[in-house]
Amino acid sequence: MPHMPAHAAPTPPSIEADALSVRIRRTPVLDGLGFTVPEGRITGLLGPSGSGKSTLMRAIVGVQRIRRGSLTVLGRPAGASALRGRIGYMTQDPSVYRDLTVMDNVRYFGALHGRSAADSRAAVEAVGLSDVARRRAGSLSGGQFSRVSLACALVGEPELLVLDEPTVGLDPVLRADLWGQFHDLAAQGTTLLVSSHVMEEAGRCDSLLLLREGRLLAQLTPAQLRERGGSDDLEAAFLGIIRADLARQEAGLPAPTKEHAA
Amino acid sequence: MNPRILAATAARVLTQLRRDHRSIAMILVVPAGLLSVVYWLFENETLPPGAPRTFDRVGLIMLAIFPFVVMFLITSITMLRERTSGTLERLMTTPIHQADLLFGYGIAFSLMAALQSGVATGVAYWVFDLDIDGNAGLVVAVAVLNAVLGVALGLFCSAFARTEFQAVQFMPVVVVPQILLCGLFVARDRMNDVFQAVSDWMPLTYSVEALQEIAANSEPTGAMWQDFATMGAIVLGLLVLASFTLPRKSS
């Protein structure tokens, strides 16, 4: 992959949000988010179901209109047409063509990015579906099916990968496998934003965005999360932070200001 | 528009269709079968000497109606699936342009429509001796244009349906009135003023008119070319309208 190695001199962040707010049909979904996503790292987006993770990801890939604030992606406003070839997006519900084979799906998304048949084979190989490449996507198991969707996001070799719950429904071996691949991609300079509600996966990220009810509770590293949440168990630590936030809300104190971590 | 993306999209749509044998049969075999029904319905009619067979009039118009109906159905459901399965939103994050997608569908289904009218027109001419003055190539051209019309209308209507069930409901609302008022059952100049005015706004009217021109004249007439132009303009207008139903960003 052609971009800068991750350990080079400080580069501008891949994603920068400032006072970002999103409403869907008049309901506020994201409220005043400010954060940065560093280049060439894995940033985890964590929060309970309904906290706005998917909406934030949709705003980043440019399919959700933002209401207020700014959102800069790879140096341009989110949704700019020049960004479309540089971002890979995997939706939460696998969005691929069920009536096409695995390879036909990946080839089509590859063709949209100007990639060759060899690139498509490599992407199918990378998600471990070479054996079923000629099978109809709709006939695969749930875990295989979501990996077809992942391959379609990988085939364009994007600079920024936005993955909405990519490991849902996968067995532990496969999950570890995929996280290994995410780290390889990051080592090659790809920026990854990965959402999850499994806190165990938070430990595999370089940086974490904790979201709750459309607000950003904190941006920190897993080590900082353990420290602030007062527990070595990330799940418990996150709960600790949520409880502190609830207590603050009940006391009528303002939400915490944004914190930046590496 | 990007030729590579356009070609990839058309090829993808055709591949999806190819894996669906029942739809292929629906497109290629069913119209020819229905045409046979029309032929045998009028097989034993008694005609005054010199009068044209009913089949030559009705069968000919059927050749234009089949591709319109079939392509409208297939397109509106395929496009609705694209909208509801999340693939449309995903496509919008890639370098594809809305026009690539719409024309990709248009090209793929028009190819199928050309095959369909080839089969149906072939059956009408060679099996049932369809007898008209004009050129068979022009009949196929009208049929293909009608198929594209069905595609464009289907793409547009799919935006107003949330489920496949709702998409099918557009059949009686959008398609059947056009069949009733296009001049197949009652000539347009014998309809009341209201129906006549309404049918002026229906695309199918112009294809039926074009077919009647082709049937009555051995050479293409100016009126026929005008009908072609009107249909072409309606198709383009519908495709432009359809592109507005594909916003990149939801609000």
Short mmCIF file of C-alpha atoms in Angstrom, two decimals:
data_model
loop_
_atom_site.label_atom_id
_atom_site.label_comp_id
_atom_site.label_asym_id
_atom_site.label_seq_id
_atom_site.Cartn_x
_atom_site.Cartn_y
_atom_site.Cartn_z
CA MET A 1 0.00 0.00 0.00
CA PRO A 2 1.41 3.32 -1.04
CA HIS A 3 0.99 5.61 1.93
CA MET A 4 3.24 6.81 4.76
CA PRO A 5 4.45 4.44 7.47
CA ALA A 6 2.76 4.94 10.81
CA HIS A 7 5.91 5.83 12.73
CA ALA A 8 6.84 8.85 10.58
CA ALA A 9 6.79 12.39 11.94
CA PRO A 10 3.40 13.54 13.30
CA THR A 11 0.93 13.74 10.44
CA PRO A 12 -2.42 15.47 10.49
CA PRO A 13 -5.14 13.20 11.86
CA SER A 14 -7.13 11.13 9.39
CA ILE A 15 -10.40 12.26 10.89
CA GLU A 16 -11.05 15.41 12.87
CA ALA A 17 -14.42 16.29 14.35
CA ASP A 18 -15.27 19.54 16.05
CA ALA A 19 -18.59 20.23 17.75
CA LEU A 20 -20.15 17.68 15.41
CA SER A 21 -23.92 17.30 15.72
CA VAL A 22 -26.26 15.11 13.69
CA ARG A 23 -30.02 14.93 13.78
CA ILE A 24 -32.17 12.28 12.15
CA ARG A 25 -35.78 13.40 11.66
CA ARG A 26 -35.38 16.12 14.31
CA THR A 27 -34.07 13.68 16.91
CA PRO A 28 -30.55 14.58 18.01
CA VAL A 29 -28.36 11.50 17.47
CA LEU A 30 -24.88 12.98 17.87
CA ASP A 31 -24.29 15.99 20.05
CA GLY A 32 -21.20 18.19 19.94
CA LEU A 33 -18.55 15.53 19.31
CA GLY A 34 -14.91 16.59 19.16
CA PHE A 35 -12.17 14.03 18.54
CA THR A 36 -9.34 13.03 16.26
CA VAL A 37 -8.53 9.71 14.65
CA PRO A 38 -4.75 9.30 14.20
CA GLU A 39 -3.36 8.09 10.89
CA GLY A 40 -2.10 4.54 10.56
CA ARG A 41 -3.65 3.41 13.84
CA ILE A 42 -6.67 1.41 14.93
CA THR A 43 -9.25 3.55 16.67
CA GLY A 44 -12.04 1.72 18.41
CA LEU A 45 -15.51 3.22 18.55
CA LEU A 46 -17.26 1.79 21.57
CA GLY A 47 -20.57 2.31 23.19
CA PRO A 48 -23.85 0.62 23.96
CA SER A 49 -26.32 -0.14 21.21
CA GLY A 50 -28.10 3.05 20.16
CA SER A 51 -25.25 5.32 21.26
CA GLY A 52 -24.76 6.70 17.74
CA LYS A 53 -21.79 4.62 16.55
CA SER A 54 -23.28 3.74 13.17
CA THR A 55 -24.54 7.29 12.60
CA LEU A 56 -21.06 8.67 13.28
CA MET A 57 -19.56 6.17 10.83
CA ARG A 58 -22.16 7.07 8.20
CA ALA A 59 -21.31 10.76 8.65
CA ILE A 60 -17.61 9.96 8.22
CA VAL A 61 -18.12 8.01 4.99
CA GLY A 62 -20.31 10.85 3.73
CA VAL A 63 -23.81 9.39 3.54
CA GLN A 64 -25.24 11.17 6.57
CA ARG A 65 -25.76 14.92 6.51
CA ILE A 66 -24.31 16.71 9.51
CA ARG A 67 -26.27 19.43 11.20
CA ARG A 68 -23.63 21.47 12.95
CA GLY A 69 -19.90 21.50 13.54
CA SER A 70 -17.19 20.25 11.24
CA LEU A 71 -16.00 16.83 10.19
CA THR A 72 -12.76 16.58 8.23
CA VAL A 73 -11.77 13.28 6.67
CA LEU A 74 -8.33 12.81 5.06
CA GLY A 75 -7.99 16.58 4.85
CA ARG A 76 -11.37 17.25 3.21
CA PRO A 77 -14.90 17.81 4.44
CA ALA A 78 -16.72 14.49 4.93
CA GLY A 79 -18.63 13.50 1.82
CA ALA A 80 -16.32 15.29 -0.64
CA SER A 81 -16.32 13.44 -3.95
CA ALA A 82 -12.51 13.16 -3.95
CA LEU A 83 -12.77 11.00 -0.82
CA ARG A 84 -14.88 8.27 -2.39
CA GLY A 85 -12.01 6.27 -3.80
CA ARG A 86 -10.00 6.54 -0.59
CA ILE A 87 -12.43 5.15 1.98
CA GLY A 88 -13.58 1.59 2.55
CA TYR A 89 -16.85 1.16 4.41
CA MET A 90 -18.37 -1.96 5.84
CA THR A 91 -21.93 -1.54 7.05
CA GLN A 92 -23.28 -3.24 10.13
CA ASP A 93 -25.70 -5.46 8.23
CA PRO A 94 -23.59 -6.97 5.48
CA SER A 95 -24.50 -5.04 2.34
CA VAL A 96 -23.54 -7.28 -0.54
CA TYR A 97 -25.53 -8.87 -3.36
CA ARG A 98 -26.92 -12.16 -2.05
CA ASP A 99 -27.61 -13.49 -5.52
CA LEU A 100 -24.02 -13.03 -6.69
CA THR A 101 -21.10 -15.28 -5.85
CA VAL A 102 -18.47 -14.18 -3.34
CA MET A 103 -16.01 -13.44 -6.14
CA ASP A 104 -18.57 -11.57 -8.29
CA ASN A 105 -19.35 -9.31 -5.34
CA VAL A 106 -15.74 -8.51 -4.61
CA ARG A 107 -14.94 -8.05 -8.31
CA TYR A 108 -17.75 -5.55 -8.70
CA PHE A 109 -16.65 -3.40 -5.77
CA GLY A 110 -13.07 -3.81 -6.99
CA ALA A 111 -14.06 -2.58 -10.44
CA LEU A 112 -15.64 0.52 -8.91
CA HIS A 113 -12.21 1.31 -7.47
CA GLY A 114 -10.37 0.38 -10.64
CA ARG A 115 -8.90 -2.82 -9.21
CA SER A 116 -7.97 -5.94 -11.17
CA ALA A 117 -9.26 -9.49 -10.85
CA ALA A 118 -6.01 -10.36 -9.04
CA ASP A 119 -6.74 -7.68 -6.41
CA SER A 120 -10.19 -9.21 -5.91
CA ARG A 121 -8.72 -12.67 -5.44
CA ALA A 122 -6.29 -11.23 -2.88
CA ALA A 123 -9.14 -9.60 -0.94
CA VAL A 124 -11.13 -12.84 -0.91
CA GLU A 125 -8.03 -14.69 0.23
CA ALA A 126 -7.42 -12.10 2.98
CA VAL A 127 -10.78 -12.80 4.61
CA GLY A 128 -10.31 -16.55 4.25
CA LEU A 129 -13.09 -17.20 1.75
CA SER A 130 -11.07 -18.60 -1.16
CA ASP A 131 -12.65 -22.02 -0.71
CA VAL A 132 -16.16 -20.66 -1.14
CA ALA A 133 -15.35 -17.95 -3.70
CA ARG A 134 -17.69 -19.53 -6.27
CA ARG A 135 -20.62 -19.92 -3.90
CA ARG A 136 -23.58 -17.58 -3.82
CA ALA A 137 -23.11 -15.03 -1.03
CA GLY A 138 -26.66 -15.63 0.22
CA SER A 139 -25.95 -19.34 0.75
CA LEU A 140 -23.08 -18.77 3.18
CA SER A 141 -23.17 -18.85 6.97
CA GLY A 142 -23.59 -15.56 8.83
CA GLY A 143 -19.91 -15.25 9.66
CA GLN A 144 -18.82 -15.99 6.09
CA PHE A 145 -21.43 -13.61 4.74
CA SER A 146 -20.14 -10.69 6.80
CA ARG A 147 -16.61 -11.47 5.62
CA VAL A 148 -17.79 -11.07 2.01
CA SER A 149 -18.83 -7.57 3.03
CA LEU A 150 -15.41 -7.00 4.61
CA ALA A 151 -13.63 -8.18 1.46
CA CYS A 152 -15.68 -5.67 -0.55
CA ALA A 153 -14.39 -2.91 1.74
CA LEU A 154 -10.78 -4.14 1.54
CA VAL A 155 -10.56 -4.61 -2.23
CA GLY A 156 -10.17 -0.89 -2.98
CA GLU A 157 -7.07 -0.77 -0.72
CA PRO A 158 -8.44 2.35 0.97
CA GLU A 159 -6.39 4.73 3.12
CA LEU A 160 -9.20 4.79 5.67
CA LEU A 161 -11.23 1.74 6.61
CA VAL A 162 -14.49 2.34 8.45
CA LEU A 163 -15.77 -0.96 9.80
CA ASP A 164 -19.10 -1.14 11.60
CA GLU A 165 -19.02 -4.14 13.95
CA PRO A 166 -16.94 -6.30 11.60
CA THR A 167 -16.53 -9.21 14.02
CA VAL A 168 -20.15 -9.70 15.07
CA GLY A 169 -21.12 -13.35 14.93
CA LEU A 170 -17.60 -14.60 14.34
CA ASP A 171 -16.02 -17.36 16.40
CA PRO A 172 -13.05 -16.41 18.62
CA VAL A 173 -10.45 -17.90 16.28
CA LEU A 174 -11.72 -15.97 13.29
CA ARG A 175 -12.06 -12.83 15.35
CA ALA A 176 -8.43 -13.05 16.49
CA ASP A 177 -7.49 -13.70 12.88
CA LEU A 178 -9.25 -10.59 11.62
CA TRP A 179 -7.77 -8.41 14.35
CA GLY A 180 -4.36 -9.70 13.29
CA GLN A 181 -5.17 -8.49 9.78
CA PHE A 182 -6.34 -5.12 11.05
CA HIS A 183 -2.98 -4.70 12.79
CA ASP A 184 -1.13 -5.68 9.62
CA LEU A 185 -3.13 -3.09 7.66
CA ALA A 186 -2.39 -0.42 10.27
CA ALA A 187 1.31 -1.34 10.14
CA GLN A 188 1.19 -0.69 6.40
CA GLY A 189 -0.25 2.77 7.06
CA THR A 190 -4.00 2.21 6.76
CA THR A 191 -6.13 4.08 9.27
CA LEU A 192 -8.88 1.97 10.81
CA LEU A 193 -11.98 3.03 12.66
CA VAL A 194 -13.66 -0.07 14.06
CA SER A 195 -16.86 -0.09 16.08
CA SER A 196 -17.71 -2.78 18.54
CA HIS A 197 -19.74 -3.34 21.63
CA VAL A 198 -17.46 -6.13 22.80
CA MET A 199 -15.12 -4.50 25.30
CA GLU A 200 -12.64 -7.32 24.93
CA GLU A 201 -11.88 -5.91 21.47
CA ALA A 202 -11.19 -2.46 22.91
CA GLY A 203 -7.91 -3.83 24.24
CA ARG A 204 -6.75 -4.45 20.68
CA CYS A 205 -7.12 -0.81 19.65
CA ASP A 206 -4.54 1.96 19.82
CA SER A 207 -7.08 4.59 20.73
CA LEU A 208 -10.68 4.47 21.91
CA LEU A 209 -13.70 6.71 21.44
CA LEU A 210 -16.31 6.03 24.09
CA LEU A 211 -19.79 7.04 22.99
CA ARG A 212 -22.97 7.11 25.03
CA GLU A 213 -26.33 8.55 24.01
CA GLY A 214 -24.77 10.56 21.23
CA ARG A 215 -22.12 12.17 23.39
CA LEU A 216 -18.41 11.45 23.52
CA LEU A 217 -17.53 10.34 27.04
CA ALA A 218 -13.81 10.16 26.43
CA GLN A 219 -11.07 9.58 23.91
CA LEU A 220 -8.25 7.62 25.49
CA THR A 221 -5.98 4.60 25.16
CA PRO A 222 -6.95 1.22 26.64
CA ALA A 223 -4.37 1.79 29.41
CA GLN A 224 -5.93 5.14 30.25
CA LEU A 225 -9.36 3.53 30.25
CA ARG A 226 -8.26 0.95 32.81
CA GLU A 227 -6.79 3.71 34.94
CA ARG A 228 -9.73 6.11 34.75
CA GLY A 229 -12.37 3.42 35.07
CA GLY A 230 -10.57 1.96 38.05
CA SER A 231 -10.45 -1.61 36.76
CA ASP A 232 -8.15 -3.86 34.76
CA ASP A 233 -11.22 -5.34 33.14
CA LEU A 234 -12.16 -3.04 30.25
CA GLU A 235 -15.85 -3.85 30.56
CA ALA A 236 -15.83 -2.83 34.22
CA ALA A 237 -13.71 0.21 33.46
CA PHE A 238 -16.17 1.40 30.81
CA LEU A 239 -19.03 0.86 33.24
CA GLY A 240 -17.11 2.91 35.79
CA ILE A 241 -16.85 5.79 33.33
CA ILE A 242 -20.53 5.54 32.42
CA ARG A 243 -21.49 5.61 36.13
CA ALA A 244 -19.30 8.64 36.71
CA ASP A 245 -21.00 10.31 33.76
CA LEU A 246 -24.45 9.47 35.13
CA ALA A 247 -23.50 10.86 38.53
CA ARG A 248 -22.24 14.02 36.86
CA GLN A 249 -25.50 14.34 34.89
CA GLU A 250 -27.58 13.90 38.05
CA ALA A 251 -25.52 16.54 39.84
CA GLY A 252 -26.23 18.86 36.92
CA LEU A 253 -22.56 19.25 36.03
CA PRO A 254 -21.52 19.84 32.41
CA ALA A 255 -20.26 16.98 30.27
CA PRO A 256 -16.50 16.44 30.32
CA THR A 257 -14.43 18.36 27.81
CA LYS A 258 -12.70 16.39 25.12
CA GLU A 259 -9.57 14.55 26.00
CA HIS A 260 -6.96 13.53 23.53
CA ALA A 261 -4.87 10.47 23.72
CA ALA A 262 -2.18 9.15 21.46
CA MET B 1 -20.18 9.01 -15.97
CA ASN B 2 -17.26 6.63 -16.05
CA PRO B 3 -17.28 3.98 -18.83
CA ARG B 4 -15.45 1.39 -16.69
CA ILE B 5 -17.87 1.76 -13.78
CA LEU B 6 -20.86 1.88 -16.13
CA ALA B 7 -19.77 -1.35 -17.84
CA ALA B 8 -19.04 -3.05 -14.51
CA THR B 9 -22.48 -2.10 -13.23
CA ALA B 10 -24.30 -3.31 -16.33
CA ALA B 11 -22.32 -6.57 -16.19
CA ARG B 12 -23.15 -6.98 -12.51
CA VAL B 13 -26.88 -6.52 -13.11
CA LEU B 14 -26.78 -9.05 -15.98
CA THR B 15 -24.89 -11.55 -13.81
CA GLN B 16 -27.53 -11.21 -11.09
CA LEU B 17 -30.22 -11.81 -13.68
CA ARG B 18 -28.39 -14.75 -15.24
CA ARG B 19 -28.37 -16.58 -11.92
CA ASP B 20 -32.15 -16.21 -11.70
CA HIS B 21 -33.52 -18.67 -14.25
CA ARG B 22 -37.13 -17.97 -13.51
CA SER B 23 -36.75 -14.28 -14.31
CA ILE B 24 -34.96 -15.16 -17.53
CA ALA B 25 -37.91 -17.32 -18.50
CA MET B 26 -40.27 -14.51 -17.52
CA ILE B 27 -38.40 -12.17 -19.84
CA LEU B 28 -37.80 -14.42 -22.84
CA VAL B 29 -40.54 -17.07 -22.92
CA VAL B 30 -43.64 -15.60 -21.27
CA PRO B 31 -44.27 -12.77 -23.80
CA ALA B 32 -44.03 -15.19 -26.72
CA GLY B 33 -46.41 -17.54 -24.88
CA LEU B 34 -48.96 -14.80 -24.22
CA LEU B 35 -48.72 -13.72 -27.83
CA SER B 36 -49.67 -17.25 -28.84
CA VAL B 37 -52.71 -17.02 -26.58
CA VAL B 38 -53.77 -13.82 -28.35
CA TYR B 39 -53.32 -15.54 -31.71
CA TRP B 40 -55.45 -18.56 -30.83
CA LEU B 41 -58.10 -16.36 -29.21
CA PHE B 42 -58.80 -14.76 -32.61
CA GLU B 43 -58.00 -17.86 -34.65
CA ASN B 44 -61.57 -18.54 -35.80
CA GLU B 45 -62.81 -15.02 -36.36
CA THR B 46 -64.71 -14.42 -39.57
CA LEU B 47 -63.55 -11.38 -41.47
CA PRO B 48 -65.04 -9.46 -44.34
CA PRO B 49 -62.80 -9.86 -47.38
CA GLY B 50 -59.77 -7.54 -47.29
CA ALA B 51 -60.11 -6.62 -43.57
CA PRO B 52 -56.97 -7.09 -41.45
CA ARG B 53 -56.94 -9.83 -38.81
CA THR B 54 -57.45 -8.71 -35.19
CA PHE B 55 -54.14 -10.39 -34.40
CA ASP B 56 -52.33 -8.02 -36.76
CA ARG B 57 -53.62 -5.09 -34.72
CA VAL B 58 -53.72 -6.47 -31.15
CA GLY B 59 -50.72 -8.78 -31.42
CA LEU B 60 -48.63 -5.93 -32.72
CA ILE B 61 -49.52 -3.68 -29.78
CA MET B 62 -48.87 -6.57 -27.38
CA LEU B 63 -45.32 -6.59 -28.68
CA ALA B 64 -44.91 -3.12 -27.17
CA ILE B 65 -46.81 -3.71 -23.96
CA PHE B 66 -44.99 -6.87 -22.81
CA PRO B 67 -41.51 -5.37 -22.52
CA PHE B 68 -42.96 -2.32 -20.80
CA VAL B 69 -44.75 -4.33 -18.12
CA VAL B 70 -42.05 -6.95 -17.56
CA MET B 71 -39.21 -4.44 -17.34
CA PHE B 72 -41.20 -2.14 -15.06
CA LEU B 73 -41.76 -5.01 -12.63
CA ILE B 74 -38.24 -6.36 -12.69
CA THR B 75 -36.59 -2.96 -12.42
CA SER B 76 -38.72 -1.56 -9.63
CA ILE B 77 -38.13 -4.64 -7.48
CA THR B 78 -34.41 -4.95 -8.23
CA MET B 79 -33.88 -1.28 -7.47
CA LEU B 80 -35.95 -1.48 -4.33
CA ARG B 81 -33.79 -4.37 -3.19
CA GLU B 82 -30.73 -2.22 -3.84
CA ARG B 83 -32.22 0.52 -1.68
CA THR B 84 -33.31 -1.69 1.23
CA SER B 85 -30.34 -4.08 1.40
CA GLY B 86 -27.88 -1.30 2.13
CA THR B 87 -25.93 -1.87 -1.09
CA LEU B 88 -27.15 1.46 -2.48
CA GLU B 89 -25.81 3.36 0.52
CA ARG B 90 -22.57 1.47 0.26
CA LEU B 91 -22.28 2.26 -3.45
CA MET B 92 -22.70 5.94 -2.59
CA THR B 93 -19.43 5.81 -0.61
CA THR B 94 -17.56 4.55 -3.69
CA PRO B 95 -16.54 6.49 -6.82
CA ILE B 96 -19.73 5.43 -8.66
CA HIS B 97 -21.96 8.27 -9.90
CA GLN B 98 -25.75 8.05 -9.75
CA ALA B 99 -25.82 8.20 -13.56
CA ASP B 100 -23.46 5.18 -13.75
CA LEU B 101 -25.91 3.21 -11.65
CA LEU B 102 -29.08 4.31 -13.48
CA PHE B 103 -27.63 3.88 -16.96
CA GLY B 104 -25.95 0.63 -15.89
CA TYR B 105 -29.39 -0.72 -15.06
CA GLY B 106 -30.79 0.86 -18.20
CA ILE B 107 -28.19 -0.78 -20.46
CA ALA B 108 -28.43 -4.22 -18.85
CA PHE B 109 -32.23 -4.36 -18.99
CA SER B 110 -32.37 -2.89 -22.49
CA LEU B 111 -30.15 -5.73 -23.71
CA MET B 112 -32.57 -8.20 -22.16
CA ALA B 113 -35.46 -6.26 -23.70
CA ALA B 114 -33.86 -6.45 -27.13
CA LEU B 115 -33.60 -10.23 -26.75
CA GLN B 116 -37.18 -10.38 -25.53
CA SER B 117 -38.62 -8.41 -28.39
CA GLY B 118 -36.44 -10.34 -30.80
CA VAL B 119 -38.04 -13.58 -29.61
CA ALA B 120 -41.59 -12.20 -29.44
CA THR B 121 -41.40 -10.42 -32.80
CA GLY B 122 -39.85 -13.51 -34.38
CA VAL B 123 -42.72 -15.64 -33.12
CA ALA B 124 -45.27 -13.08 -34.33
CA TYR B 125 -43.76 -12.97 -37.82
CA TRP B 126 -42.61 -16.50 -38.47
CA VAL B 127 -45.08 -18.59 -36.49
CA PHE B 128 -48.21 -16.47 -36.75
CA ASP B 129 -47.49 -14.62 -40.02
CA LEU B 130 -47.96 -11.15 -38.60
CA ASP B 131 -48.91 -9.03 -41.57
CA ILE B 132 -48.12 -5.31 -41.45
CA ASP B 133 -46.85 -2.86 -44.05
CA GLY B 134 -43.86 -1.51 -42.13
CA ASN B 135 -40.44 -2.80 -41.22
CA ALA B 136 -39.98 -5.48 -38.51
CA GLY B 137 -36.80 -3.74 -37.35
CA LEU B 138 -38.83 -0.67 -36.43
CA VAL B 139 -41.25 -2.84 -34.45
CA VAL B 140 -38.32 -4.22 -32.45
CA ALA B 141 -37.05 -0.66 -31.97
CA VAL B 142 -40.38 0.43 -30.48
CA ALA B 143 -40.38 -2.63 -28.22
CA VAL B 144 -36.87 -1.86 -26.95
CA LEU B 145 -37.74 1.78 -26.38
CA ASN B 146 -40.78 0.62 -24.43
CA ALA B 147 -38.62 -1.66 -22.31
CA VAL B 148 -36.33 1.27 -21.51
CA LEU B 149 -39.43 3.24 -20.65
CA GLY B 150 -40.45 0.49 -18.23
CA VAL B 151 -36.94 0.52 -16.74
CA ALA B 152 -36.97 4.30 -16.25
CA LEU B 153 -40.46 4.30 -14.74
CA GLY B 154 -39.53 1.38 -12.47
CA LEU B 155 -36.37 3.10 -11.25
CA PHE B 156 -38.39 6.20 -10.45
CA CYS B 157 -41.31 4.41 -8.77
CA SER B 158 -39.05 2.26 -6.58
CA ALA B 159 -38.25 5.41 -4.59
CA PHE B 160 -41.84 5.57 -3.39
CA ALA B 161 -42.09 2.01 -2.11
CA ARG B 162 -40.69 0.74 1.15
CA THR B 163 -41.26 -2.96 0.55
CA GLU B 164 -41.44 -5.26 -2.47
CA PHE B 165 -45.15 -5.64 -1.81
CA GLN B 166 -45.62 -1.89 -2.15
CA ALA B 167 -43.52 -1.89 -5.32
CA VAL B 168 -45.84 -4.44 -6.95
CA GLN B 169 -48.81 -2.23 -6.05
CA PHE B 170 -47.61 0.31 -8.59
CA MET B 171 -48.67 -2.10 -11.32
CA PRO B 172 -52.40 -1.31 -11.17
CA VAL B 173 -51.75 2.36 -10.45
CA VAL B 174 -49.08 3.21 -12.99
CA VAL B 175 -49.18 0.49 -15.63
CA VAL B 176 -52.77 -0.69 -16.07
CA PRO B 177 -54.26 2.78 -16.78
CA GLN B 178 -51.75 3.20 -19.58
CA ILE B 179 -52.77 -0.12 -21.10
CA LEU B 180 -56.45 0.88 -20.90
CA LEU B 181 -55.97 4.30 -22.43
CA CYS B 182 -53.19 3.68 -24.96
CA GLY B 183 -55.58 3.00 -27.83
CA LEU B 184 -55.56 -0.79 -27.70
CA PHE B 185 -59.17 -1.23 -26.56
CA VAL B 186 -60.72 1.95 -27.94
CA ALA B 187 -59.10 4.22 -30.49
CA ARG B 188 -57.99 7.41 -28.83
CA ASP B 189 -60.05 9.71 -31.05
CA ARG B 190 -63.20 7.89 -29.91
CA MET B 191 -62.50 8.36 -26.18
CA ASN B 192 -64.13 11.14 -24.18
CA ASP B 193 -62.16 14.37 -23.84
CA VAL B 194 -60.95 13.65 -20.32
CA PHE B 195 -59.48 10.23 -21.18
CA GLN B 196 -58.01 11.59 -24.35
CA ALA B 197 -56.28 14.41 -22.43
CA VAL B 198 -55.02 11.98 -19.80
CA SER B 199 -53.67 9.61 -22.42
CA ASP B 200 -51.76 12.52 -23.97
CA TRP B 201 -49.60 12.41 -20.81
CA MET B 202 -49.00 8.66 -20.88
CA PRO B 203 -45.84 7.36 -22.50
CA LEU B 204 -47.38 4.10 -23.70
CA THR B 205 -49.77 6.11 -25.90
CA TYR B 206 -46.90 7.23 -28.11
CA SER B 207 -45.49 3.76 -28.62
CA VAL B 208 -48.90 2.44 -29.67
CA GLU B 209 -49.25 5.38 -32.05
CA ALA B 210 -45.80 4.65 -33.48
CA LEU B 211 -46.72 0.99 -34.00
CA GLN B 212 -49.93 1.96 -35.77
CA GLU B 213 -47.92 4.23 -38.07
CA ILE B 214 -45.51 1.37 -38.79
CA ALA B 215 -48.40 -1.02 -39.46
CA ALA B 216 -50.11 1.31 -41.91
CA ASN B 217 -47.13 2.60 -43.88
CA SER B 218 -44.38 0.72 -45.68
CA GLU B 219 -41.97 3.64 -45.18
CA PRO B 220 -41.24 5.35 -41.82
CA THR B 221 -43.46 8.42 -41.44
CA GLY B 222 -42.80 11.78 -39.84
CA ALA B 223 -45.48 11.08 -37.22
CA MET B 224 -43.64 7.89 -36.28
CA TRP B 225 -40.34 9.69 -35.78
CA GLN B 226 -42.14 12.26 -33.68
CA ASP B 227 -43.50 9.48 -31.46
CA PHE B 228 -39.98 8.07 -31.14
CA ALA B 229 -38.68 11.49 -30.12
CA THR B 230 -41.48 11.97 -27.57
CA MET B 231 -40.75 8.58 -25.99
CA GLY B 232 -37.02 9.29 -25.92
CA ALA B 233 -37.65 12.60 -24.17
CA ILE B 234 -39.93 10.92 -21.61
CA VAL B 235 -37.30 8.26 -20.90
CA LEU B 236 -34.57 10.87 -20.36
CA GLY B 237 -36.87 12.98 -18.18
CA LEU B 238 -37.75 9.95 -16.04
CA LEU B 239 -34.08 8.99 -15.65
CA VAL B 240 -33.25 12.52 -14.52
CA LEU B 241 -36.15 12.40 -12.04
CA ALA B 242 -34.95 8.98 -10.88
CA SER B 243 -31.48 10.37 -10.23
CA PHE B 244 -33.04 12.81 -7.75
CA THR B 245 -34.38 9.84 -5.81
CA LEU B 246 -30.81 8.66 -5.19
CA PRO B 247 -29.35 11.27 -2.83
CA ARG B 248 -25.82 10.59 -1.63
CA LYS B 249 -26.56 11.90 1.82
CA SER B 250 -29.59 11.20 3.93
CA SER B 251 -30.69 14.08 6.10
#
